[in-house]
JSON list of C-alpha atoms in Angstrom, two decimals:
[
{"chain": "Y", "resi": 17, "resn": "UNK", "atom": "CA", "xyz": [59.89, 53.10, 38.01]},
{"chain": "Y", "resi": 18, "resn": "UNK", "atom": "CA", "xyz": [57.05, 54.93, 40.42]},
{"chain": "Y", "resi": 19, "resn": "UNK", "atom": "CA", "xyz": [56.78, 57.31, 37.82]},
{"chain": "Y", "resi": 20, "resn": "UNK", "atom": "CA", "xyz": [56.62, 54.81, 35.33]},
{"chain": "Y", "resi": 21, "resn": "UNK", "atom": "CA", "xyz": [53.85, 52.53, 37.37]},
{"chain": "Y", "resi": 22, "resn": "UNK", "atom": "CA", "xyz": [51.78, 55.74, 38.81]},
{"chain": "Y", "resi": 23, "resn": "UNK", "atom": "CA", "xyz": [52.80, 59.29, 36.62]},
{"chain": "Y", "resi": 24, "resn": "UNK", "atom": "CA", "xyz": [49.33, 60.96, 37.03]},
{"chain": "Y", "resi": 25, "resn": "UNK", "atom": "CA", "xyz": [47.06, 61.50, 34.33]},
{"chain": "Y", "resi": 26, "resn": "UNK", "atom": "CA", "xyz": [46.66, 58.33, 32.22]},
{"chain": "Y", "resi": 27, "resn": "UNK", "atom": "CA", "xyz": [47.18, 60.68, 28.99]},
{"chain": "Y", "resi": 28, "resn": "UNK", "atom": "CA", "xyz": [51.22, 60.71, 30.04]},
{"chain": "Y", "resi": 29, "resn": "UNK", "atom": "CA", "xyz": [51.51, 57.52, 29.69]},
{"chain": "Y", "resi": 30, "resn": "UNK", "atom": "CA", "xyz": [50.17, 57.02, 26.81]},
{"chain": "Y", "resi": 31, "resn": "UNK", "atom": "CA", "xyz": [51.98, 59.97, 25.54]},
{"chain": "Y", "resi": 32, "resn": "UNK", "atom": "CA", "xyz": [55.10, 58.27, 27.06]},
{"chain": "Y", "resi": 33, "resn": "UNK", "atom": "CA", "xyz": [54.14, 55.05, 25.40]},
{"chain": "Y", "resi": 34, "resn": "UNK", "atom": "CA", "xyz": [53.34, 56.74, 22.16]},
{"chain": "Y", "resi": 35, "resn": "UNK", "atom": "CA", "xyz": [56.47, 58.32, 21.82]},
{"chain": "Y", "resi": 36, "resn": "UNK", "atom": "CA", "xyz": [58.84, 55.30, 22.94]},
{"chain": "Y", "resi": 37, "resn": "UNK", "atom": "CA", "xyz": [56.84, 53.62, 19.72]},
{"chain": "Y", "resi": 38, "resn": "UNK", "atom": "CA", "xyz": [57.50, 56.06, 17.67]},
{"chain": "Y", "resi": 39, "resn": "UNK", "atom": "CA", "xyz": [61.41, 56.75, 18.54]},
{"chain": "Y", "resi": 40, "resn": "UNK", "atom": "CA", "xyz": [61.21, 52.71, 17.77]},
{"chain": "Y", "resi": 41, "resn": "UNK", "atom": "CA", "xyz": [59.56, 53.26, 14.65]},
{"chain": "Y", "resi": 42, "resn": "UNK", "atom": "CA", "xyz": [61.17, 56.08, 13.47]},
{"chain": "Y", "resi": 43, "resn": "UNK", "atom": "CA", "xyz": [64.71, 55.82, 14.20]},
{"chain": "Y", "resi": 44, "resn": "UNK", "atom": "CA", "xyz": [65.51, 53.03, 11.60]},
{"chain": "Y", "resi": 45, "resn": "UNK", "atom": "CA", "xyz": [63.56, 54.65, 9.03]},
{"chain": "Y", "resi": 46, "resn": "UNK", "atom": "CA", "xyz": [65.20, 58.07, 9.10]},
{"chain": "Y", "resi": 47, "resn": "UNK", "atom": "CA", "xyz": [68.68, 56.26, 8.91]},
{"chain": "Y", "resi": 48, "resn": "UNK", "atom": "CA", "xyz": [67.88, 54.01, 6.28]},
{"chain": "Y", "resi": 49, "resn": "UNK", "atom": "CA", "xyz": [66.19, 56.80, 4.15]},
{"chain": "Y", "resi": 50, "resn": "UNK", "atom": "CA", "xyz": [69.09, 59.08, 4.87]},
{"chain": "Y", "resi": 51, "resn": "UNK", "atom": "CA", "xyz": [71.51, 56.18, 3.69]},
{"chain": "Y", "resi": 52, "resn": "UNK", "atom": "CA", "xyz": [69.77, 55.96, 0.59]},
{"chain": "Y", "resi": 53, "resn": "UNK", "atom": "CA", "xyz": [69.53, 59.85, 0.11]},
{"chain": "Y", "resi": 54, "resn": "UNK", "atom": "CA", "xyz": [73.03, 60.05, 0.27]},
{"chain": "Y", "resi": 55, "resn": "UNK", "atom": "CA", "xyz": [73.68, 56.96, -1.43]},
{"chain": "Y", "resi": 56, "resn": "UNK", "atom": "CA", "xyz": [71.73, 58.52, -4.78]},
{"chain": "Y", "resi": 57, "resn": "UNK", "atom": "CA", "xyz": [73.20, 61.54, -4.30]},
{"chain": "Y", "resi": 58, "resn": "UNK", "atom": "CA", "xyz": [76.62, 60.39, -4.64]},
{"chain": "Y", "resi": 59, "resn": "UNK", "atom": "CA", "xyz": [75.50, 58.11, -7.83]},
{"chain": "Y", "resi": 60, "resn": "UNK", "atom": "CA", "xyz": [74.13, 61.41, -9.54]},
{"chain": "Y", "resi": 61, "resn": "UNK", "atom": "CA", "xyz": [77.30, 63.00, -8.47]},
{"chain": "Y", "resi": 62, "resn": "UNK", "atom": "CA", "xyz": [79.35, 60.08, -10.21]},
{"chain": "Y", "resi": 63, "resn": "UNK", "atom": "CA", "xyz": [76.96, 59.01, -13.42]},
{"chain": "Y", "resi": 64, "resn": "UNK", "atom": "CA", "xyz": [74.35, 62.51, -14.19]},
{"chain": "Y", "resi": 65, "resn": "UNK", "atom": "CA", "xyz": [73.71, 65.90, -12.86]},
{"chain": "Y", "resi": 66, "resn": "UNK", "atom": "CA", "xyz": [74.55, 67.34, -9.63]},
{"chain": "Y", "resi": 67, "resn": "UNK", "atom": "CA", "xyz": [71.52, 69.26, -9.52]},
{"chain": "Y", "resi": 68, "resn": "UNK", "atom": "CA", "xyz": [69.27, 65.87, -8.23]},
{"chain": "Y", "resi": 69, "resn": "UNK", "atom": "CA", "xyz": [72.70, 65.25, -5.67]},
{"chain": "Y", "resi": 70, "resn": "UNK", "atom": "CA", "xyz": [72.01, 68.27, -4.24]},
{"chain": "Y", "resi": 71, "resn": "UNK", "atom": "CA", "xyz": [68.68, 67.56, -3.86]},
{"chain": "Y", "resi": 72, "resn": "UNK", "atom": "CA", "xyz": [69.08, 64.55, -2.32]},
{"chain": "Y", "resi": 73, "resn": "UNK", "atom": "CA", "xyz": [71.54, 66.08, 0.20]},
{"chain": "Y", "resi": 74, "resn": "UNK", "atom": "CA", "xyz": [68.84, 68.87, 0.76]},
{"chain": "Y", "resi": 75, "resn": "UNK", "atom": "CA", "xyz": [66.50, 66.30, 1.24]},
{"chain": "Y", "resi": 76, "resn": "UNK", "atom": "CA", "xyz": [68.64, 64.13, 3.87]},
{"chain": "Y", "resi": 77, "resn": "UNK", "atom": "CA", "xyz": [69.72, 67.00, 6.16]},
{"chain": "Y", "resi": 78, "resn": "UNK", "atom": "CA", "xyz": [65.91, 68.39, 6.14]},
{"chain": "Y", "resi": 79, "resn": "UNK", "atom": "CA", "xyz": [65.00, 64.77, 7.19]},
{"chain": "Y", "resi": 80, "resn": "UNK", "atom": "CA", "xyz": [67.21, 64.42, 9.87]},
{"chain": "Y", "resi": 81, "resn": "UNK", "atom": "CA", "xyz": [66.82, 67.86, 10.92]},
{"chain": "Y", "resi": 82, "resn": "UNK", "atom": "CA", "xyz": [63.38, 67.16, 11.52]},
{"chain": "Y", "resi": 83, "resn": "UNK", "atom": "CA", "xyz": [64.24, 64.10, 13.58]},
{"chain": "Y", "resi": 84, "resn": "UNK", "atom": "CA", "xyz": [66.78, 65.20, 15.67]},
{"chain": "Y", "resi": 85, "resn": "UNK", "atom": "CA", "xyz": [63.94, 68.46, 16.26]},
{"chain": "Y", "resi": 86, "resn": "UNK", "atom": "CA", "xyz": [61.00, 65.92, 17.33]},
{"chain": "Y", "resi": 87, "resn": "UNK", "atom": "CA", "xyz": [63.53, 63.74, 19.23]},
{"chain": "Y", "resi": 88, "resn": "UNK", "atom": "CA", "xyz": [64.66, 66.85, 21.08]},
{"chain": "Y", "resi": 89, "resn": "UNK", "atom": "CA", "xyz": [61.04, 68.29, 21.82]},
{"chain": "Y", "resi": 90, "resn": "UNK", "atom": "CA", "xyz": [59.89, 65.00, 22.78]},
{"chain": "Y", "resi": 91, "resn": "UNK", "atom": "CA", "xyz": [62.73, 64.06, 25.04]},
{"chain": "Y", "resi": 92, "resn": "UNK", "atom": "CA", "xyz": [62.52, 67.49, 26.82]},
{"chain": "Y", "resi": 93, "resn": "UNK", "atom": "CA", "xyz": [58.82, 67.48, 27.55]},
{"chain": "Y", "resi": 94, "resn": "UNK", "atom": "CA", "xyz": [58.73, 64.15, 29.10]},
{"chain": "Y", "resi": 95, "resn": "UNK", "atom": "CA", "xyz": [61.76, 65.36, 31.14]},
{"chain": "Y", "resi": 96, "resn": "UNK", "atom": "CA", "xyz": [59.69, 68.31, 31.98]},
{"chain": "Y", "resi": 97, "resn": "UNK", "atom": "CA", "xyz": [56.53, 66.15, 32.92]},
{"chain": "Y", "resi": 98, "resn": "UNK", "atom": "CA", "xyz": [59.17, 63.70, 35.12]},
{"chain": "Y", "resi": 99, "resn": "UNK", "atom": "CA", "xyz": [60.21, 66.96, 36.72]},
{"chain": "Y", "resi": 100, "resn": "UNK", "atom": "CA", "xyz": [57.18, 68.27, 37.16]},
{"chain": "Y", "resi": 101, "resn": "UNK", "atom": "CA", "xyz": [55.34, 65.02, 39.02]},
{"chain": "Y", "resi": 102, "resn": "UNK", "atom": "CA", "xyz": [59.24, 64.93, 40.95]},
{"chain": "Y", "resi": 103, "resn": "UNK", "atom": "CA", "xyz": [57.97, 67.66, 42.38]},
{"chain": "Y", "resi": 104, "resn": "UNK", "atom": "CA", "xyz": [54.90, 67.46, 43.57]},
{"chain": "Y", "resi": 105, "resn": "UNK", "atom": "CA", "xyz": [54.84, 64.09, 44.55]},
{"chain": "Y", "resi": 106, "resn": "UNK", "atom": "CA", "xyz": [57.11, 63.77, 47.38]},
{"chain": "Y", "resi": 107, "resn": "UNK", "atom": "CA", "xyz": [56.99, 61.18, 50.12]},
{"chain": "Y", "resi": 108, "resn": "UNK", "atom": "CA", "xyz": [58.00, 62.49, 53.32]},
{"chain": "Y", "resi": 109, "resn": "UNK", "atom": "CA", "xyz": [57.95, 60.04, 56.52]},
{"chain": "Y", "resi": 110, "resn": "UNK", "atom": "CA", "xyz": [58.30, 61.74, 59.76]},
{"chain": "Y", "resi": 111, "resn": "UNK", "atom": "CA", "xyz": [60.34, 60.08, 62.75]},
{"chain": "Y", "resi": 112, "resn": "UNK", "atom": "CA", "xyz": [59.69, 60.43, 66.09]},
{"chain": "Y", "resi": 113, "resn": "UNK", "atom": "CA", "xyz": [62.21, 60.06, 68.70]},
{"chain": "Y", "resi": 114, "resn": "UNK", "atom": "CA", "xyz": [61.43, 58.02, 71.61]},
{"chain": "Y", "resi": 115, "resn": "UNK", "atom": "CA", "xyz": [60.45, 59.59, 74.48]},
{"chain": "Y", "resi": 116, "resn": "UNK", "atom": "CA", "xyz": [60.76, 59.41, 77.92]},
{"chain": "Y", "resi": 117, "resn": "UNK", "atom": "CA", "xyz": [57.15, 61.35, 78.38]},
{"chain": "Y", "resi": 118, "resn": "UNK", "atom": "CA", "xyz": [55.29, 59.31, 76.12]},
{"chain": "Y", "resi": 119, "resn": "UNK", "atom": "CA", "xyz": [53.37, 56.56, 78.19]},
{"chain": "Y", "resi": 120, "resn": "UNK", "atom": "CA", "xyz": [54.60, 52.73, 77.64]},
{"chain": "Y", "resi": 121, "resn": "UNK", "atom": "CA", "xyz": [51.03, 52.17, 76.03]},
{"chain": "Y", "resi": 122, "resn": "UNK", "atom": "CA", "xyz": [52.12, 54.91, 73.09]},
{"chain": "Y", "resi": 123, "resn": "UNK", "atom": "CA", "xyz": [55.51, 54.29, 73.11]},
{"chain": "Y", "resi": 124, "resn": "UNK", "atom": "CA", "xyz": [54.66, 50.59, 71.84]},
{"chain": "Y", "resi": 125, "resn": "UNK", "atom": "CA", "xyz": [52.51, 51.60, 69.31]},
{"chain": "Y", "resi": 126, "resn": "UNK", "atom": "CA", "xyz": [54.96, 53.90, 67.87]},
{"chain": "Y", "resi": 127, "resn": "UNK", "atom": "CA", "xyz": [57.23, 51.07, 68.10]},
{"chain": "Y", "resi": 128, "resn": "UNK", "atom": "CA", "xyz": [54.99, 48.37, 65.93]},
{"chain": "Y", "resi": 129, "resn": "UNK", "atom": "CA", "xyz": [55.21, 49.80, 62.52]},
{"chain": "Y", "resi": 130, "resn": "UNK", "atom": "CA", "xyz": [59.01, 50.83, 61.87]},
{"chain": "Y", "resi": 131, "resn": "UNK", "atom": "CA", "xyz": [58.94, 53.35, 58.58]},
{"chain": "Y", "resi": 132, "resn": "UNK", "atom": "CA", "xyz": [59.69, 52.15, 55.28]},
{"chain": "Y", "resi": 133, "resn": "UNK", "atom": "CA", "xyz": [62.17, 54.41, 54.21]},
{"chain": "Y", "resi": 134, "resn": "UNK", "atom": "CA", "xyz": [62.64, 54.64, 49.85]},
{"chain": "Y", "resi": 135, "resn": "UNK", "atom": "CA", "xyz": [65.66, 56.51, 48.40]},
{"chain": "Y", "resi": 136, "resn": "UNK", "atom": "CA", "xyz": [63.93, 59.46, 47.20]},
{"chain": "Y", "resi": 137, "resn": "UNK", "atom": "CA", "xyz": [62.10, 59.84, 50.48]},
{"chain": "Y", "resi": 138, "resn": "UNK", "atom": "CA", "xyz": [62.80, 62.60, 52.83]},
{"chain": "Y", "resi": 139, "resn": "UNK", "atom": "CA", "xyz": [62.78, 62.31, 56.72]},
{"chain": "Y", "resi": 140, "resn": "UNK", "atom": "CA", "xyz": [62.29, 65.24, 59.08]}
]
């Protein structure tokens, strides 16, 4: 959700965005069109010429060849971008251990704001 609410340049979101629409979008189209694709195709196989069904099949694997391609190049550069800002936005908190050297003045003042510690946070 971090990523989500702050993933660096505003263009990946929108590109995020974008894309999410257009899986939406795009997704019930390709199925009904390759239902009905297939559906013709096995009417001309039935009732005329099986040159038009294979057509139609042609036609129906090209189409969701061409989905499942976008789907796969789309999916794996926002993973990439994810990775990517994984990467070089890390939060690191670092602890220190109470002391008997430090002075009681410093020693409360380290003592007033306990870290927040997040899942993905690493402490050293």
């Amino acid at each position: 959700l971090q990523w989500l609410r702050n993933p660096g340049p505003q263009h990946e979101r929108r590109t995020l965005f974008g894309d999410m629409v257009c899986f939406l979008f795009i997704t019930p189209l390709a199925t009904i069109s390759g239902w009905l694709c297939l559906r013709g195709a096995v009417d001309h196989l039935h009732f005329s010429s099986r040159l038009e069904a294979v057509g139609l099949i042609a036609l129906t694997v090209a189409l969701f060849t061409i989905y499942l391609f976008w789907t796969l190049v789309s999916f794996r550069y926002h993973c990439r971008l994810y990775n990517e800002w994984q990467r070089t936005n890390q939060r690191v908190i670092l602890l220190t251990p109470k002391s008997a050297n430090v002075p009681p003045t410093q020693q409360s003042l380290l003592d007033l704001q306990p870290p927040k510690r997040n899942l993905k946070e690493t402490i050293v």
